[in-house]
């Protein structure tokens, strides 16, 4: 009976661990892509498709304050406010 319990436990462990899907994590934007992406957002006010990659890229490049700032884009109700903040951030990266 003990052997059956061990066999059952091992079977469950093997089946659970081998079929688990792996989550993919974006590598983010490269350092060279950060300022141009922010400039594009400053022109268009659209950020939805690049927000995650932009945030990860900023974090990877050591721009933690800027990464926090871009996470505030969804909270800004006026697209003009998004454009202003993106322009300010692009300028700070260009310095």
PDB file of C-alpha atoms in Angstrom:
ATOM      1  CA  UNK A   1       0.000   0.000   0.000  1.00  0.00           C
ATOM      2  CA  UNK A   2       2.866   2.330   0.833  1.00  0.00           C
ATOM      3  CA  UNK A   3       4.448   1.665  -2.572  1.00  0.00           C
ATOM      4  CA  UNK A   4       1.201   2.523  -4.351  1.00  0.00           C
ATOM      5  CA  UNK A   5       0.998   5.826  -2.472  1.00  0.00           C
ATOM      6  CA  UNK A   6       4.596   6.685  -3.378  1.00  0.00           C
ATOM      7  CA  UNK A   7       4.028   5.733  -7.020  1.00  0.00           C
ATOM      8  CA  UNK A   8       0.879   7.859  -7.119  1.00  0.00           C
ATOM      9  CA  UNK A   9       2.697  10.823  -5.562  1.00  0.00           C
ATOM     10  CA  UNK A  10       5.644  10.568  -7.986  1.00  0.00           C
ATOM     11  CA  UNK A  11       3.281  10.296 -10.968  1.00  0.00           C
ATOM     12  CA  UNK A  12       1.401  13.410  -9.888  1.00  0.00           C
ATOM     13  CA  UNK A  13       4.626  15.368  -9.346  1.00  0.00           C
ATOM     14  CA  UNK A  14       6.064  14.417 -12.741  1.00  0.00           C
ATOM     15  CA  UNK A  15       2.875  15.184 -14.629  1.00  0.00           C
ATOM     16  CA  UNK A  16       2.415  18.558 -12.926  1.00  0.00           C
ATOM     17  CA  UNK A  17       5.953  19.773 -13.437  1.00  0.00           C
ATOM     18  CA  UNK A  18       6.477  18.697 -17.043  1.00  0.00           C
ATOM     19  CA  UNK A  19       3.344  20.291 -18.510  1.00  0.00           C
ATOM     20  CA  UNK A  20       3.529  23.639 -16.765  1.00  0.00           C
ATOM     21  CA  UNK A  21       3.557  26.457 -19.330  1.00  0.00           C
ATOM     22  CA  UNK A  22       6.441  28.861 -19.077  1.00  0.00           C
ATOM     23  CA  UNK A  23       5.598  32.543 -18.843  1.00  0.00           C
ATOM     24  CA  UNK A  24       7.378  34.666 -21.401  1.00  0.00           C
ATOM     25  CA  UNK A  25       8.911  37.886 -20.183  1.00  0.00           C
ATOM     26  CA  UNK A  26       9.624  40.645 -22.637  1.00  0.00           C
ATOM     27  CA  UNK A  27      13.262  41.757 -22.823  1.00  0.00           C
ATOM     28  CA  UNK A  28      12.060  45.356 -23.087  1.00  0.00           C
ATOM     29  CA  UNK A  29      13.255  48.081 -25.386  1.00  0.00           C
ATOM     30  CA  UNK A  30      16.958  48.624 -25.915  1.00  0.00           C
ATOM     31  CA  UNK A  31      18.631  51.735 -24.548  1.00  0.00           C
ATOM     32  CA  UNK A  32      18.741  53.207 -28.071  1.00  0.00           C
ATOM     33  CA  UNK A  33      14.982  52.754 -28.489  1.00  0.00           C
ATOM     34  CA  UNK A  34      13.905  54.527 -25.296  1.00  0.00           C
ATOM     35  CA  UNK A  35      14.110  58.216 -26.292  1.00  0.00           C
ATOM     36  CA  UNK A  36      12.663  57.673 -29.808  1.00  0.00           C
ATOM     37  CA  UNK A  37       9.762  55.708 -28.328  1.00  0.00           C
ATOM     38  CA  UNK A  38       9.048  58.459 -25.813  1.00  0.00           C
ATOM     39  CA  UNK A  39       9.235  61.049 -28.610  1.00  0.00           C
ATOM     40  CA  UNK A  40       6.710  59.037 -30.614  1.00  0.00           C
ATOM     41  CA  UNK A  41       4.392  58.942 -27.599  1.00  0.00           C
ATOM     42  CA  UNK A  42       4.894  62.709 -27.211  1.00  0.00           C
ATOM     43  CA  UNK A  43       3.708  63.142 -30.818  1.00  0.00           C
ATOM     44  CA  UNK A  44       0.776  60.730 -30.797  1.00  0.00           C
ATOM     45  CA  UNK A  45      -0.231  60.335 -27.157  1.00  0.00           C
ATOM     46  CA  UNK A  46      -0.541  56.575 -27.750  1.00  0.00           C
ATOM     47  CA  UNK A  47       1.389  54.256 -25.478  1.00  0.00           C
ATOM     48  CA  UNK A  48      -0.738  51.127 -24.959  1.00  0.00           C
ATOM     49  CA  UNK A  49       1.256  48.794 -27.194  1.00  0.00           C
ATOM     50  CA  UNK A  50       4.682  49.799 -25.850  1.00  0.00           C
ATOM     51  CA  UNK A  51       4.066  50.512 -22.169  1.00  0.00           C
ATOM     52  CA  UNK A  52       5.377  47.190 -20.852  1.00  0.00           C
ATOM     53  CA  UNK A  53       8.439  47.092 -23.129  1.00  0.00           C
ATOM     54  CA  UNK A  54       9.169  50.757 -22.418  1.00  0.00           C
ATOM     55  CA  UNK A  55       8.966  50.231 -18.662  1.00  0.00           C
ATOM     56  CA  UNK A  56      11.229  47.174 -18.758  1.00  0.00           C
ATOM     57  CA  UNK A  57      13.705  48.959 -21.026  1.00  0.00           C
ATOM     58  CA  UNK A  58      13.854  51.957 -18.703  1.00  0.00           C
ATOM     59  CA  UNK A  59      14.386  49.687 -15.699  1.00  0.00           C
ATOM     60  CA  UNK A  60      17.106  47.710 -17.484  1.00  0.00           C
ATOM     61  CA  UNK A  61      18.879  50.964 -18.389  1.00  0.00           C
ATOM     62  CA  UNK A  62      18.749  52.134 -14.765  1.00  0.00           C
ATOM     63  CA  UNK A  63      16.130  54.858 -15.280  1.00  0.00           C
ATOM     64  CA  UNK A  64      13.904  53.856 -12.373  1.00  0.00           C
ATOM     65  CA  UNK A  65      12.215  57.242 -11.870  1.00  0.00           C
ATOM     66  CA  UNK A  66      11.317  57.401 -15.559  1.00  0.00           C
ATOM     67  CA  UNK A  67       9.973  53.838 -15.417  1.00  0.00           C
ATOM     68  CA  UNK A  68       7.696  54.843 -12.548  1.00  0.00           C
ATOM     69  CA  UNK A  69       6.590  57.935 -14.480  1.00  0.00           C
ATOM     70  CA  UNK A  70       5.550  55.998 -17.594  1.00  0.00           C
ATOM     71  CA  UNK A  71       3.494  53.685 -15.403  1.00  0.00           C
ATOM     72  CA  UNK A  72       1.393  56.772 -14.621  1.00  0.00           C
ATOM     73  CA  UNK A  73       0.343  57.201 -18.280  1.00  0.00           C
ATOM     74  CA  UNK A  74      -2.922  55.237 -17.781  1.00  0.00           C
ATOM     75  CA  UNK A  75      -3.885  57.512 -14.883  1.00  0.00           C
ATOM     76  CA  UNK A  76      -3.647  60.632 -17.055  1.00  0.00           C
ATOM     77  CA  UNK A  77      -7.081  61.238 -18.546  1.00  0.00           C
ATOM     78  CA  UNK A  78      -6.011  63.930 -21.014  1.00  0.00           C
ATOM     79  CA  UNK A  79      -3.885  62.736 -23.973  1.00  0.00           C
ATOM     80  CA  UNK A  80      -2.150  66.125 -23.920  1.00  0.00           C
ATOM     81  CA  UNK A  81      -0.889  65.355 -20.411  1.00  0.00           C
ATOM     82  CA  UNK A  82       0.532  62.062 -21.687  1.00  0.00           C
ATOM     83  CA  UNK A  83       2.250  63.920 -24.527  1.00  0.00           C
ATOM     84  CA  UNK A  84       3.759  66.494 -22.146  1.00  0.00           C
ATOM     85  CA  UNK A  85       5.057  63.862 -19.745  1.00  0.00           C
ATOM     86  CA  UNK A  86       6.491  61.754 -22.583  1.00  0.00           C
ATOM     87  CA  UNK A  87       8.236  64.821 -24.027  1.00  0.00           C
ATOM     88  CA  UNK A  88       9.698  65.691 -20.626  1.00  0.00           C
ATOM     89  CA  UNK A  89      10.945  62.122 -20.142  1.00  0.00           C
ATOM     90  CA  UNK A  90      12.442  61.982 -23.650  1.00  0.00           C
ATOM     91  CA  UNK A  91      14.321  65.210 -22.946  1.00  0.00           C
ATOM     92  CA  UNK A  92      15.654  63.867 -19.644  1.00  0.00           C
ATOM     93  CA  UNK A  93      16.977  60.741 -21.383  1.00  0.00           C
ATOM     94  CA  UNK A  94      18.651  62.779 -24.106  1.00  0.00           C
ATOM     95  CA  UNK A  95      20.741  64.702 -21.556  1.00  0.00           C
TER      96      UNK A  95
END
